[in-house]
CSV table of C-alpha atoms in Angstrom, one decimal:
chain,number,residue,atom,x,y,z
A,163,UNK,CA,0.0,0.2,-0.1
A,164,UNK,CA,1.1,3.5,-0.3
A,165,UNK,CA,0.1,6.9,1.3
A,166,UNK,CA,-2.8,9.2,0.5
A,167,UNK,CA,-0.1,11.7,-0.6
A,168,UNK,CA,1.6,9.3,-2.9
A,169,UNK,CA,-1.5,8.1,-4.7
A,170,UNK,CA,-2.5,11.6,-5.2
A,171,UNK,CA,1.0,12.3,-6.9
A,172,UNK,CA,0.5,9.5,-9.3
A,173,UNK,CA,-3.0,9.8,-10.1
A,174,UNK,CA,-4.1,13.6,-10.6
A,175,UNK,CA,-3.2,15.2,-14.2
A,176,UNK,CA,-4.8,18.7,-14.2
A,177,UNK,CA,-2.2,21.5,-15.2
A,178,UNK,CA,0.3,22.0,-12.7
A,179,UNK,CA,0.2,19.0,-10.9
A,180,UNK,CA,3.0,16.5,-10.9
A,181,UNK,CA,1.8,13.8,-12.6
A,182,UNK,CA,0.0,16.0,-15.2
A,183,UNK,CA,3.1,17.8,-15.8
A,184,UNK,CA,4.9,14.7,-16.7
A,185,UNK,CA,2.2,13.4,-19.0
A,186,UNK,CA,2.3,16.6,-21.1
A,187,UNK,CA,5.7,15.8,-22.0
A,188,UNK,CA,4.4,13.2,-24.6
A,189,UNK,CA,2.2,12.8,-27.5
A,190,UNK,CA,-1.5,12.0,-26.4
A,191,UNK,CA,-4.1,10.4,-28.6
A,192,UNK,CA,-7.1,13.2,-28.4
A,193,UNK,CA,-9.6,11.5,-31.4
A,194,UNK,CA,-10.0,8.7,-33.9
A,195,UNK,CA,-9.5,9.6,-37.4
A,196,UNK,CA,-12.9,8.4,-38.1
A,197,UNK,CA,-14.3,11.2,-35.9
A,198,UNK,CA,-13.6,14.1,-38.2
A,199,UNK,CA,-15.2,12.5,-41.1
A,200,UNK,CA,-18.4,13.9,-42.9
A,201,UNK,CA,-19.5,17.4,-43.6
A,202,UNK,CA,-18.3,19.1,-40.4
A,203,UNK,CA,-14.7,17.5,-39.6
A,204,UNK,CA,-14.7,19.1,-36.0
A,205,UNK,CA,-15.3,17.9,-32.4
A,206,UNK,CA,-14.4,19.3,-28.8
A,207,UNK,CA,-12.1,17.3,-26.9
A,208,UNK,CA,-10.8,17.2,-23.4
A,209,UNK,CA,-7.5,15.9,-22.1
A,210,UNK,CA,-6.2,16.0,-18.5
A,211,UNK,CA,-9.0,18.7,-17.7
A,212,UNK,CA,-8.1,21.1,-20.3
A,213,UNK,CA,-10.9,21.8,-23.4
A,214,UNK,CA,-9.8,22.1,-26.8
A,215,UNK,CA,-11.5,22.0,-30.2
A,216,UNK,CA,-10.1,19.8,-33.0
A,217,UNK,CA,-10.6,20.2,-36.6
A,218,UNK,CA,-9.6,20.1,-40.1
A,219,UNK,CA,-10.0,22.8,-42.5
A,220,UNK,CA,-10.8,23.0,-46.0
A,221,UNK,CA,-7.3,22.0,-47.4
A,222,UNK,CA,-7.3,18.9,-45.0
A,223,UNK,CA,-4.7,20.5,-42.3
A,224,UNK,CA,-5.4,19.5,-38.7
A,225,UNK,CA,-5.7,22.0,-35.9
A,226,UNK,CA,-6.1,21.8,-32.4
A,227,UNK,CA,-7.0,25.3,-30.4
A,228,UNK,CA,-8.1,26.2,-27.0
A,229,UNK,CA,-11.7,25.8,-26.8
A,230,UNK,CA,-12.6,29.4,-25.3
A,231,UNK,CA,-12.5,32.1,-27.9
A,232,UNK,CA,-9.9,34.8,-26.9
A,233,UNK,CA,-12.0,37.6,-27.8
A,234,UNK,CA,-15.0,36.8,-25.0
A,235,UNK,CA,-14.4,33.5,-24.2
A,236,UNK,CA,-17.2,32.0,-26.5
A,237,UNK,CA,-17.3,28.2,-27.3
A,238,UNK,CA,-15.2,27.7,-30.6
A,239,UNK,CA,-16.6,24.0,-31.1
A,240,UNK,CA,-19.8,25.6,-32.3
A,241,UNK,CA,-17.8,27.8,-34.9
A,242,UNK,CA,-17.8,27.7,-38.9
A,243,UNK,CA,-15.3,25.7,-41.0
A,244,UNK,CA,-14.4,28.6,-43.4
A,245,UNK,CA,-12.1,30.8,-44.8
A,246,UNK,CA,-9.1,28.6,-44.2
A,247,UNK,CA,-9.8,27.9,-40.4
A,248,UNK,CA,-12.3,28.1,-37.7
A,249,UNK,CA,-14.8,31.2,-37.2
A,250,UNK,CA,-16.1,32.1,-34.0
A,251,UNK,CA,-20.1,32.4,-34.0
A,252,UNK,CA,-20.2,34.9,-31.5
A,253,UNK,CA,-18.3,37.5,-33.7
A,254,UNK,CA,-16.7,36.0,-36.8
A,255,UNK,CA,-13.3,35.9,-35.3
A,256,UNK,CA,-11.4,33.5,-37.8
A,257,UNK,CA,-8.3,31.4,-36.7
A,258,UNK,CA,-6.2,29.2,-38.9
A,259,UNK,CA,-4.6,25.7,-37.4
A,260,UNK,CA,-1.5,27.6,-36.1
A,261,UNK,CA,-3.9,29.8,-33.7
A,262,UNK,CA,-3.1,33.0,-35.9
A,263,UNK,CA,-6.2,35.2,-36.0
A,264,UNK,CA,-7.0,35.9,-39.5
A,265,UNK,CA,-9.9,38.2,-39.0
A,266,UNK,CA,-12.0,40.3,-36.9
A,267,UNK,CA,-14.7,41.3,-39.2
A,268,UNK,CA,-16.8,43.5,-36.9
A,269,UNK,CA,-13.6,45.8,-36.3
A,270,UNK,CA,-13.1,49.1,-38.1
A,271,UNK,CA,-11.9,48.8,-41.7
A,272,UNK,CA,-8.0,48.8,-41.8
A,273,UNK,CA,-8.0,47.7,-37.7
A,274,UNK,CA,-4.7,45.7,-37.1
A,275,UNK,CA,-5.9,43.9,-34.1
A,276,UNK,CA,-5.7,40.5,-35.8
A,277,UNK,CA,-2.1,40.7,-36.2
A,278,UNK,CA,-1.9,40.8,-32.4
A,279,UNK,CA,-4.4,37.9,-31.6
A,280,UNK,CA,-3.4,34.3,-31.3
A,281,UNK,CA,-5.5,31.5,-29.9
A,282,UNK,CA,-3.8,28.7,-28.0
A,283,UNK,CA,-2.6,26.1,-30.6
A,284,UNK,CA,-1.2,22.6,-30.3
A,285,UNK,CA,0.8,20.1,-32.7
A,286,UNK,CA,-1.2,17.5,-33.8
A,287,UNK,CA,-0.6,14.6,-36.0
A,288,UNK,CA,-2.8,11.3,-37.7
A,289,UNK,CA,-1.2,8.0,-37.3
A,290,UNK,CA,-2.6,4.7,-37.6
A,291,UNK,CA,-6.1,6.1,-37.5
A,292,UNK,CA,-5.5,8.0,-34.2
A,293,UNK,CA,-5.0,11.7,-34.1
A,294,UNK,CA,-2.2,12.5,-31.4
A,295,UNK,CA,-1.7,15.9,-29.8
A,296,UNK,CA,1.2,17.6,-27.8
A,297,UNK,CA,0.1,19.9,-25.3
A,298,UNK,CA,3.3,20.5,-23.2
A,299,UNK,CA,6.0,22.9,-23.3
A,300,UNK,CA,9.1,22.7,-25.9
A,301,UNK,CA,9.2,20.5,-28.8
A,302,UNK,CA,7.7,17.1,-28.7
A,303,UNK,CA,9.6,14.0,-28.8
A,304,UNK,CA,9.9,11.9,-32.1
A,305,UNK,CA,7.5,8.9,-32.8
A,306,UNK,CA,9.1,5.7,-32.5
A,307,UNK,CA,9.4,3.1,-35.1
A,308,UNK,CA,7.1,0.8,-33.3
A,309,UNK,CA,5.0,-1.8,-35.3
A,310,UNK,CA,1.8,0.3,-34.9
A,311,UNK,CA,3.0,3.2,-36.4
A,312,UNK,CA,5.2,2.0,-39.3
A,313,UNK,CA,2.8,-0.8,-40.6
A,314,UNK,CA,0.6,0.4,-43.7
A,315,UNK,CA,-2.8,1.7,-43.2
A,316,UNK,CA,-4.2,-1.6,-44.7
A,317,UNK,CA,-2.9,-3.6,-41.8
A,318,UNK,CA,-3.8,-1.4,-38.8
A,319,UNK,CA,-7.1,-0.5,-37.4
A,320,UNK,CA,-8.2,1.9,-34.6
A,321,UNK,CA,-10.6,2.2,-32.1
A,322,UNK,CA,-11.4,3.5,-28.6
A,323,UNK,CA,-13.8,3.2,-25.6
A,324,UNK,CA,-14.8,5.2,-22.7
A,325,UNK,CA,-14.2,4.1,-18.7
A,326,UNK,CA,-15.3,6.2,-15.8
A,327,UNK,CA,-12.3,5.9,-13.7
A,328,UNK,CA,-8.6,7.1,-13.3
A,329,UNK,CA,-6.0,6.8,-16.0
A,330,UNK,CA,-3.6,4.9,-14.0
A,331,UNK,CA,-5.9,2.1,-12.5
A,332,UNK,CA,-7.2,1.4,-16.2
A,333,UNK,CA,-3.4,1.4,-17.5
A,334,UNK,CA,-2.3,-0.9,-14.4
A,335,UNK,CA,-4.7,-3.8,-15.2
A,336,UNK,CA,-2.4,-4.1,-18.9
A,337,UNK,CA,0.4,-4.8,-16.0
A,338,UNK,CA,-1.2,-7.6,-14.3
A,339,UNK,CA,-0.9,-11.0,-16.2
A,340,UNK,CA,-2.1,-13.1,-13.6
A,341,UNK,CA,-6.0,-11.7,-13.5
A,342,UNK,CA,-6.5,-13.2,-16.9
A,343,UNK,CA,-6.7,-16.6,-15.2
A,344,UNK,CA,-9.6,-15.6,-13.2
A,345,UNK,CA,-11.4,-12.2,-14.8
A,346,UNK,CA,-11.4,-13.7,-18.3
A,347,UNK,CA,-11.9,-17.2,-17.5
A,348,UNK,CA,-14.3,-19.1,-19.9
A,349,UNK,CA,-15.6,-22.3,-19.1
A,350,UNK,CA,-16.3,-23.5,-22.7
A,351,UNK,CA,-13.6,-23.4,-25.3
A,352,UNK,CA,-14.8,-21.9,-28.6
A,353,UNK,CA,-13.8,-23.0,-32.1
A,354,UNK,CA,-10.5,-21.0,-32.4
A,355,UNK,CA,-10.9,-20.8,-36.2
A,356,UNK,CA,-13.8,-18.6,-35.3
A,357,UNK,CA,-11.7,-16.2,-33.0
A,358,UNK,CA,-10.9,-13.3,-35.7
A,359,UNK,CA,-10.9,-9.8,-34.0
A,360,UNK,CA,-11.6,-11.4,-30.5
A,361,UNK,CA,-8.9,-11.3,-27.7
A,362,UNK,CA,-8.2,-14.5,-25.6
A,363,UNK,CA,-10.3,-16.9,-28.1
A,364,UNK,CA,-7.9,-18.2,-30.5
A,365,UNK,CA,-5.2,-20.9,-30.2
A,366,UNK,CA,-1.8,-20.0,-28.7
A,367,UNK,CA,1.1,-19.9,-31.6
A,368,UNK,CA,2.9,-23.2,-32.2
A,369,UNK,CA,-0.1,-25.1,-30.6
A,370,UNK,CA,-3.5,-26.0,-31.2
A,371,UNK,CA,-4.5,-25.2,-27.7
A,372,UNK,CA,-7.1,-22.7,-26.9
A,373,UNK,CA,-5.9,-19.6,-25.0
A,374,UNK,CA,-9.0,-20.2,-23.0
A,375,UNK,CA,-8.0,-23.4,-22.0
A,376,UNK,CA,-4.2,-22.3,-21.1
A,377,UNK,CA,-5.8,-19.5,-18.8
A,378,UNK,CA,-8.2,-21.6,-16.9
A,379,UNK,CA,-5.9,-24.7,-16.2
A,380,UNK,CA,-2.8,-23.1,-15.4
A,381,UNK,CA,-3.4,-20.1,-13.2
A,382,UNK,CA,-0.1,-19.7,-11.2
A,383,UNK,CA,2.2,-18.4,-13.7
A,384,UNK,CA,5.8,-17.3,-13.1
A,385,UNK,CA,6.1,-13.5,-13.8
A,386,UNK,CA,9.0,-11.6,-14.7
A,387,UNK,CA,9.4,-7.8,-15.1
A,388,UNK,CA,12.5,-6.3,-16.5
A,389,UNK,CA,13.2,-2.7,-17.6
A,390,UNK,CA,13.3,-2.0,-21.5
A,391,UNK,CA,14.5,0.9,-23.2
A,392,UNK,CA,10.7,1.7,-24.0
A,393,UNK,CA,9.6,1.1,-20.4
A,394,UNK,CA,9.1,-2.6,-19.1
A,395,UNK,CA,8.7,-6.1,-20.5
A,396,UNK,CA,6.4,-8.7,-18.7
A,397,UNK,CA,6.9,-12.2,-19.4
A,398,UNK,CA,4.4,-14.5,-18.0
A,399,UNK,CA,5.5,-18.2,-18.1
A,400,UNK,CA,3.0,-21.3,-17.6
A,401,UNK,CA,4.3,-24.9,-17.2
A,402,UNK,CA,2.0,-26.8,-19.5
A,403,UNK,CA,4.2,-30.1,-18.8
A,404,UNK,CA,7.8,-31.0,-18.3
A,405,UNK,CA,8.1,-30.5,-22.0
A,406,UNK,CA,6.1,-27.4,-22.7
A,407,UNK,CA,5.9,-24.0,-21.5
A,408,UNK,CA,3.3,-21.1,-22.4
A,409,UNK,CA,5.1,-17.7,-22.9
A,410,UNK,CA,3.5,-14.6,-23.1
A,411,UNK,CA,5.4,-11.4,-23.6
A,412,UNK,CA,3.6,-8.0,-23.2
A,413,UNK,CA,5.1,-4.7,-23.0
A,414,UNK,CA,4.4,-1.1,-20.9
A,415,UNK,CA,5.6,1.5,-23.4
A,416,UNK,CA,6.3,4.6,-20.9
A,417,UNK,CA,4.4,6.4,-20.0
A,418,UNK,CA,1.0,5.1,-20.3
A,419,UNK,CA,0.5,2.5,-23.4
A,420,UNK,CA,1.3,-1.0,-23.5
A,421,UNK,CA,1.6,-3.4,-26.4
A,422,UNK,CA,0.2,-7.2,-26.1
A,423,UNK,CA,-0.5,-10.0,-28.4
A,424,UNK,CA,-3.9,-10.3,-29.5
A,425,UNK,CA,-3.3,-13.3,-31.6
A,426,UNK,CA,-0.7,-15.3,-33.7
A,427,UNK,CA,-1.4,-12.6,-36.2
A,428,UNK,CA,-2.1,-9.4,-34.5
A,429,UNK,CA,-0.8,-7.0,-31.9
A,430,UNK,CA,-2.7,-4.5,-29.7
A,431,UNK,CA,-0.9,-1.0,-29.0
A,432,UNK,CA,-3.2,0.5,-26.2
A,433,UNK,CA,-3.2,3.7,-24.4
A,434,UNK,CA,-5.2,5.0,-21.5
A,435,UNK,CA,-5.6,8.6,-21.7
A,436,UNK,CA,-7.0,10.9,-19.0
A,437,UNK,CA,-10.0,13.1,-20.1
A,438,UNK,CA,-9.6,14.2,-16.4
A,439,UNK,CA,-9.0,12.8,-12.9
A,440,UNK,CA,-12.2,10.7,-12.8
A,441,UNK,CA,-12.4,9.4,-16.5
A,442,UNK,CA,-10.2,8.2,-19.3
A,443,UNK,CA,-10.5,6.8,-22.9
A,444,UNK,CA,-8.7,4.2,-24.0
A,445,UNK,CA,-7.1,4.2,-27.7
A,446,UNK,CA,-6.2,0.7,-29.3
A,447,UNK,CA,-4.4,0.1,-32.7
A,448,UNK,CA,-4.6,-3.5,-33.9
A,449,UNK,CA,-1.6,-4.4,-36.1
A,450,UNK,CA,-1.7,-7.2,-38.2
A,451,UNK,CA,1.4,-9.1,-39.4
A,452,UNK,CA,-0.3,-11.3,-42.2
A,453,UNK,CA,-3.2,-10.0,-44.3
A,454,UNK,CA,-4.6,-6.7,-44.2
A,455,UNK,CA,-7.1,-6.1,-41.5
A,456,UNK,CA,-10.8,-6.6,-42.0
A,457,UNK,CA,-11.7,-3.2,-40.8
A,458,UNK,CA,-15.4,-3.5,-41.3
A,459,UNK,CA,-15.5,-6.8,-39.0
A,460,UNK,CA,-13.5,-5.4,-36.5
A,461,UNK,CA,-15.6,-2.2,-36.2
A,462,UNK,CA,-18.8,-4.1,-36.7
A,463,UNK,CA,-17.6,-6.6,-33.4
A,464,UNK,CA,-16.9,-3.3,-31.2
A,465,UNK,CA,-20.0,-1.5,-32.0
A,466,UNK,CA,-22.0,-4.5,-30.3
A,467,UNK,CA,-20.5,-3.1,-26.9
A,468,UNK,CA,-19.4,0.6,-27.7
A,469,UNK,CA,-22.0,2.9,-28.7
A,470,UNK,CA,-21.2,6.2,-30.5
A,471,UNK,CA,-21.0,9.3,-30.6
A,472,UNK,CA,-18.8,9.2,-27.6
A,473,UNK,CA,-17.7,5.6,-27.6
A,474,UNK,CA,-19.3,4.7,-24.2
A,475,UNK,CA,-19.8,1.1,-23.1
A,476,UNK,CA,-23.3,-0.3,-23.7
A,477,UNK,CA,-22.5,-2.6,-20.5
A,478,UNK,CA,-21.7,-0.2,-17.5
A,479,UNK,CA,-22.3,0.4,-14.2
A,480,UNK,CA,-25.9,1.8,-14.6
A,481,UNK,CA,-26.8,-1.5,-15.8
A,482,UNK,CA,-24.7,-3.9,-13.8
A,483,UNK,CA,-22.6,-4.4,-17.1
A,484,UNK,CA,-24.9,-7.1,-17.9
A,485,UNK,CA,-24.3,-9.2,-15.0
A,486,UNK,CA,-26.1,-12.5,-15.1
A,487,UNK,CA,-26.0,-15.1,-12.3
A,488,UNK,CA,-26.6,-18.3,-14.8
A,489,UNK,CA,-23.8,-17.0,-17.0
A,490,UNK,CA,-21.5,-16.6,-14.1
A,491,UNK,CA,-22.1,-20.4,-12.9
A,492,UNK,CA,-21.8,-21.8,-16.1
A,493,UNK,CA,-20.0,-19.8,-19.0
A,494,UNK,CA,-17.9,-17.0,-17.8
A,495,UNK,CA,-16.0,-16.2,-14.5
A,496,UNK,CA,-17.8,-12.5,-14.2
A,497,UNK,CA,-21.1,-13.1,-15.8
A,498,UNK,CA,-20.6,-10.1,-17.6
A,499,UNK,CA,-20.5,-11.5,-21.2
A,500,UNK,CA,-17.8,-12.6,-23.7
A,501,UNK,CA,-16.0,-9.1,-24.4
A,502,UNK,CA,-13.1,-8.8,-22.2
A,503,UNK,CA,-13.0,-5.1,-22.1
A,504,UNK,CA,-16.2,-5.1,-20.2
A,505,UNK,CA,-14.2,-7.6,-17.7
A,506,UNK,CA,-11.4,-5.1,-17.3
A,507,UNK,CA,-13.9,-2.2,-17.1
A,508,UNK,CA,-15.9,-3.6,-14.4
A,509,UNK,CA,-12.6,-4.1,-12.4
A,510,UNK,CA,-11.1,-0.7,-13.0
A,511,UNK,CA,-14.1,1.3,-12.5
A,512,UNK,CA,-15.2,-0.9,-9.5
A,513,UNK,CA,-12.2,0.6,-7.4
A,514,UNK,CA,-13.9,3.8,-7.7
A,515,UNK,CA,-13.3,6.9,-10.0
A,516,UNK,CA,-9.8,7.2,-8.3
A,517,UNK,CA,-8.6,4.0,-6.6
A,518,UNK,CA,-7.7,4.3,-2.7
A,519,UNK,CA,-4.1,2.7,-3.0
A,520,UNK,CA,-3.7,3.1,0.9
A,521,UNK,CA,-6.1,0.0,1.3
A,522,UNK,CA,-4.7,-2.3,-1.5
A,523,UNK,CA,-2.3,-5.4,-0.5
A,524,UNK,CA,-0.1,-6.1,-3.5
A,525,UNK,CA,1.5,-9.7,-4.3
A,526,UNK,CA,4.1,-11.5,-6.0
A,527,UNK,CA,2.1,-11.4,-9.2
A,528,UNK,CA,1.8,-7.3,-8.9
A,529,UNK,CA,5.5,-7.0,-9.7
A,530,UNK,CA,5.1,-5.5,-13.0
A,531,UNK,CA,2.6,-2.8,-11.2
A,532,UNK,CA,5.2,-2.3,-8.5
A,533,UNK,CA,8.2,-1.5,-11.1
A,534,UNK,CA,6.1,0.7,-13.3
A,535,UNK,CA,5.1,2.9,-10.0
A,536,UNK,CA,8.8,3.2,-9.2
A,537,UNK,CA,9.3,4.3,-12.7
A,538,UNK,CA,6.6,6.7,-12.8
A,539,UNK,CA,7.7,8.4,-9.8
A,540,UNK,CA,11.3,9.0,-10.8
A,541,UNK,CA,10.0,10.3,-14.1
A,542,UNK,CA,7.8,12.7,-12.0
A,543,UNK,CA,10.6,13.8,-9.9
A,544,UNK,CA,12.7,14.3,-12.9
A,545,UNK,CA,9.9,16.4,-14.6
A,546,UNK,CA,9.6,18.6,-11.2
A,547,UNK,CA,13.3,19.1,-11.2
A,548,UNK,CA,13.6,20.4,-14.8
A,549,UNK,CA,15.4,17.1,-15.7
A,550,UNK,CA,15.2,14.8,-18.9
A,551,UNK,CA,12.5,12.3,-18.5
A,552,UNK,CA,12.3,8.9,-20.3
A,553,UNK,CA,11.0,8.0,-23.7
A,554,UNK,CA,11.4,11.4,-25.4
A,555,UNK,CA,13.4,10.2,-28.2
A,556,UNK,CA,15.0,12.2,-30.7
A,557,UNK,CA,14.3,11.2,-34.6
A,558,UNK,CA,17.7,9.2,-34.6
A,559,UNK,CA,17.0,7.5,-31.4
A,560,UNK,CA,13.3,6.7,-32.7
A,561,UNK,CA,14.4,4.5,-35.2
A,562,UNK,CA,16.0,2.4,-33.1
A,563,UNK,CA,12.7,1.9,-31.0
A,564,UNK,CA,11.2,-0.9,-33.1
A,565,UNK,CA,8.5,-3.8,-32.1
A,566,UNK,CA,8.6,-4.3,-29.3
A,567,UNK,CA,8.1,-7.9,-29.7
A,568,UNK,CA,4.9,-9.4,-28.2
A,569,UNK,CA,3.8,-13.0,-28.4
A,570,UNK,CA,1.6,-15.7,-27.1
A,571,UNK,CA,2.6,-19.0,-27.8
A,572,UNK,CA,3.8,-22.5,-26.7
A,573,UNK,CA,7.6,-23.5,-26.6
A,574,UNK,CA,9.8,-26.5,-25.6
A,575,UNK,CA,10.4,-25.8,-22.2
A,576,UNK,CA,14.2,-25.5,-22.4
A,577,UNK,CA,13.7,-22.9,-25.4
A,578,UNK,CA,11.2,-20.9,-23.2
A,579,UNK,CA,13.7,-18.1,-22.7
A,580,UNK,CA,14.6,-17.6,-26.2
A,581,UNK,CA,10.9,-18.0,-27.4
A,582,UNK,CA,9.9,-14.3,-27.8
A,583,UNK,CA,12.8,-13.4,-30.0
A,584,UNK,CA,12.8,-16.4,-32.0
A,585,UNK,CA,8.7,-16.4,-32.6
A,586,UNK,CA,8.9,-12.6,-33.3
A,587,UNK,CA,11.6,-13.2,-36.0
A,588,UNK,CA,9.8,-15.9,-37.7
A,589,UNK,CA,6.4,-13.7,-37.6
A,590,UNK,CA,8.2,-10.7,-39.2
A,591,UNK,CA,9.9,-13.0,-42.0
A,592,UNK,CA,6.6,-14.4,-43.1
A,593,UNK,CA,5.3,-10.6,-43.1
A,594,UNK,CA,5.3,-8.3,-46.2
A,595,UNK,CA,5.5,-5.1,-44.5
A,596,UNK,CA,7.6,-6.2,-41.5
A,597,UNK,CA,10.0,-8.5,-43.7
A,598,UNK,CA,10.7,-5.5,-45.8
A,599,UNK,CA,11.7,-3.8,-42.8
A,600,UNK,CA,14.1,-6.5,-41.7
A,601,UNK,CA,15.7,-6.7,-45.2
A,602,UNK,CA,16.2,-2.8,-45.3
A,603,UNK,CA,17.8,-3.3,-41.8
C-alpha cells in the first residue's frame, strides 16, 4: 500500500500537477481519425482537464485550439469551418490551425487587431487512424518506429472506448498478467478458427490449445518484469508439462501505453488517456503481420458493445455491466458477457473513480505494477526538477525503438527464454511489410 499523498502524486493530471506535468511531455491520443469524417470535421475534446477543439480545415490540415475564443470566451466548438480556419460564431473572429487570428470582421476597416491575436494552438498529427496531440512545452518527442506506427494503413485498425475511472488504474490492469486466468476465464472453449478480432479466444502460437484453456487450467504463472528501453517487458510463463511452457510477452511503453499479443497474427497497442482525474479513454491500434485487417468486421464487432458518438460502453455500472447469474455459474467467471474489455472496465471502475491505494495489498503477481510505479515516480520527480524524462526520443533515437515484440505461444521448456525473440523473428520474416523492414535493416 502507499500513502494518500503518494496516491495523489501519481493519479492527478490537471495543469500544474506533478503527474500532469510529466504526461504533458508526451504525445497523447485525442481522437480517432474517423471522428473527423463527414460534412463538419470538428469535435470538442478534453485532455487532462483542459478543453480544446479539434478540426480539419478545407485543405485537410489538422488543428487543435483552446476551446474558448480569446475575444470574449465563446465556445469555438460551435464555430464555422470556412476561410481557411475556424470562425467563432459570436463575432466572426477567424483562426487558422496555427492559432493565428486571420480576421476580426466587426472591427473598423483597416484594423490591425487580428495581427496581435493568437489563440492557444498545439501540434497534432495523425498516426494509424489516431490523432495525437502535444500540449506540453517545447518540442515534442519523435514517434518511435513501433510496429503500430510503421505498418501500412491497410494492416492497422484503430478504435477507442470510455471508462469512468482514473487513467492509472486503467493502465495498471495491463501490467497484471495473472488476472486473465480469473477475470477472463471462460468455462467452454470456442472454435479457435472463429476467433478473428476477439482477444483470448484463439489458439496460442505453435499449438492448437485454446488460450482460454491455458488461462483456465494454469492459473499460477511465473511472472518476470524487467526494464526495457521503452519502459518495461513482462514475461509470463505457465508450465504445461515437463516438455512445454506457455510464454506470453507483453510490454509497457512509458508513460501510459502497453503492447500485447491479440492473436498469432495481430498485436494491440493501447493507451489509457486521461480526460480528467475521474475518466479516461482507451485508444487501441490493432496491427496485423499477415494480411490486411478486416476493418469492417473489427468495427462491427466493437460496435456491439460500444455506443457512438462518445464511444461509451453499452454495459456499464448503470446496468451492472450486463451481469447474469446463470452465465456466471456456467459460462464466464464474471457473468458479464464475453467481451474482455467489459471485464476490465468493471474491475477498474469498481475500485472507485480514483482507487484508494492506501487500502491495497500487492502480491507477487503485482511485480509489474510495482516496477512501473517506481518508474513513474522517478520520472515525475525528474520532470519537477526540470531534468530529462524517459521515452522522449530524438528522430535518430526513435528509429532504434522498434517492435516491441509481443507474443503468445507454446515453447519447448528448454527454449522458453528465447521463445519471444525466435517467434517474433519468424512472424516478421513471414510478413510482407515487417519482412521488408528486416531486409532494409
